[in-house]
Amino acid sequence: MAFAMQQLLLSWVLVGILELPATEVGLLQALIGIPGIFLMLMGGASADSGDPRRLLIIVYLVGPIFPLLLAYLSSEYGLAVWNVLLWALGMSVIQAFSMPAQQAILNRTSGPAIQQGVTAATAVGFVVQIAGLGFASQLDRFGVATILVCQGAILAVTAYSVTFIRGGDGGTAPSSTGAIAQISAGLQAVKADQVILKTLLINFISTIFNAGSFMTVFPFIVKRVYDGDAVMLASLMAVFFFGAACSNLVLLRFQPLLHPGRIFLIMQLSRIIVLLILYIGGNWWMLALATVLWGLNMGVTSNLARSIVQESAQPEFRGRILSVFSVGLMGSAPIGAVVLGALIEGVGTLNALIPAMMLSAILFAYGYLDRSLWQYRSQIN
């Protein structure tokens, strides 16, 4: 919920309040994401070598500092690039350390039903993201500072909630090996498994232009093409996550899947239709239709990519492998932000969607011809 608020708040503060050009928004989003890329690998090593539940509690107790700091600074000095950047960088660090630990705990609490565990957790996550967007959408009504205080309170409640998790503690024995050596061993484990490697590669490249389009292009479509406000952006983001939650609930009915890799690749191809509807647009209802279909598509692809990696990873390397997965998600976003920000100003807002359509077809062809992911058979069937 807190990170859904973060996504909307950051996008609208930069685009709607500070009214920065797309090139600057892209560069700032890249700058915010880069530290998390390196810290994510350390977070994965920490999740493997210690107690991930304890790590989560500490991280989420530190988390409220950053939104509360921006709430104070914005009240005293107003919103500016420097204080927004400070808040966003801090939240990026919190996310970098929390994501691998969450995923490592999920494997231990799900047991052999890992596909269903990933799907249930993802579906619930999307539902509470909608609630977070609802909070954040009121920033024009109650002010940014009030919404930031709510974000900080949610993070504090999260730390308390983690204490109720059972079966997620323990971890592997603490390692005396240095952090660099542990990270290197995790990267070697990724390289050694072709299914994991290809899933991470396709997911990383796809996220550059597809998730990048949602983070960077979509707010400009709402602002420039449809003359929308923060409430409209929040409503459409809620529609997006509603579609993602629904697709996960449908997946839960059919899991465990025998060949998740095939569906993952087919969804890459189907995304072209979704982006084409968004590109053609024309009215609010076409925008809403494209948004919910985009959410449905993203819900399936992100779920299957994560499920394949989690069920294929060796237990002793799972936290580090999942941190590489998360690095791919976070690392692709800065690249996409810079490239797409330049495309928006260079060729137009809607034309910035064209590379994502072309890339989706290329990724499907690569995955199908490579065969390792297409022929992958789930280990839990």
Tab-separated table of N, CA and C in Angstrom, residues 20 26 56 64 82 99 104 120 127 204 210 214-215 224 232 262 273 284 300 312 367 375:
chain	number	residue	atom	x	y	z
A	20	LEU	N	7.625	19.296	-14.429
A	20	LEU	CA	8.919	19.132	-15.085
A	20	LEU	C	8.735	18.522	-16.465
A	26	GLY	N	12.367	11.692	-16.486
A	26	GLY	CA	13.049	10.433	-16.757
A	26	GLY	C	14.389	10.340	-16.053
A	56	LEU	N	13.022	-7.497	7.880
A	56	LEU	CA	11.841	-6.739	7.452
A	56	LEU	C	11.357	-5.801	8.549
A	64	PRO	N	9.304	4.911	7.958
A	64	PRO	CA	8.516	6.143	8.154
A	64	PRO	C	9.343	7.422	8.218
A	82	TRP	N	14.949	18.889	-4.765
A	82	TRP	CA	15.932	18.352	-3.818
A	82	TRP	C	15.285	17.553	-2.696
A	99	MET	N	12.185	-6.244	-0.462
A	99	MET	CA	11.647	-7.156	-1.479
A	99	MET	C	12.258	-8.554	-1.428
A	104	ALA	N	11.765	-14.369	0.105
A	104	ALA	CA	12.355	-15.517	0.777
A	104	ALA	C	11.396	-16.084	1.821
A	120	ALA	N	-1.509	-15.860	-4.538
A	120	ALA	CA	-2.339	-15.296	-3.472
A	120	ALA	C	-1.725	-14.018	-2.918
A	127	VAL	N	-4.661	-5.690	-4.504
A	127	VAL	CA	-5.865	-5.131	-3.882
A	127	VAL	C	-5.506	-3.991	-2.930
A	204	PHE	N	13.530	-8.592	-17.727
A	204	PHE	CA	14.274	-7.334	-17.619
A	204	PHE	C	14.067	-6.455	-18.856
A	210	ASN	N	7.900	-1.694	-21.078
A	210	ASN	CA	6.503	-1.921	-20.713
A	210	ASN	C	6.173	-1.345	-19.337
A	214	PHE	N	4.448	2.402	-18.213
A	214	PHE	CA	3.436	2.663	-17.178
A	214	PHE	C	3.924	3.741	-16.203
A	215	MET	N	5.204	3.690	-15.850
A	215	MET	CA	5.737	4.641	-14.881
A	215	MET	C	5.974	6.030	-15.470
A	224	ARG	N	-1.244	15.162	-20.518
A	224	ARG	CA	-1.160	15.929	-21.766
A	224	ARG	C	-2.231	15.555	-22.781
A	232	MET	N	-7.731	11.486	-11.570
A	232	MET	CA	-7.871	10.675	-12.781
A	232	MET	C	-6.723	9.673	-12.891
A	262	ARG	N	5.357	-21.143	-21.181
A	262	ARG	CA	4.648	-20.899	-22.447
A	262	ARG	C	3.651	-19.756	-22.303
A	273	ILE	N	-1.559	-5.959	-28.456
A	273	ILE	CA	-2.956	-5.550	-28.639
A	273	ILE	C	-3.336	-4.492	-27.607
A	284	TRP	N	-12.115	8.580	-23.140
A	284	TRP	CA	-11.792	8.082	-21.808
A	284	TRP	C	-12.062	6.597	-21.685
A	300	VAL	N	-0.500	-11.363	-15.030
A	300	VAL	CA	-0.108	-12.720	-15.411
A	300	VAL	C	1.394	-12.822	-15.623
A	312	SER	N	12.231	-22.566	-9.150
A	312	SER	CA	13.435	-23.141	-9.765
A	312	SER	C	14.688	-22.878	-8.940
A	367	GLY	N	12.040	-16.080	-27.073
A	367	GLY	CA	11.719	-17.124	-26.108
A	367	GLY	C	11.240	-18.403	-26.766
A	375	GLN	N	9.777	-24.932	-23.246
A	375	GLN	CA	9.655	-26.347	-22.883
A	375	GLN	C	9.734	-26.587	-21.375
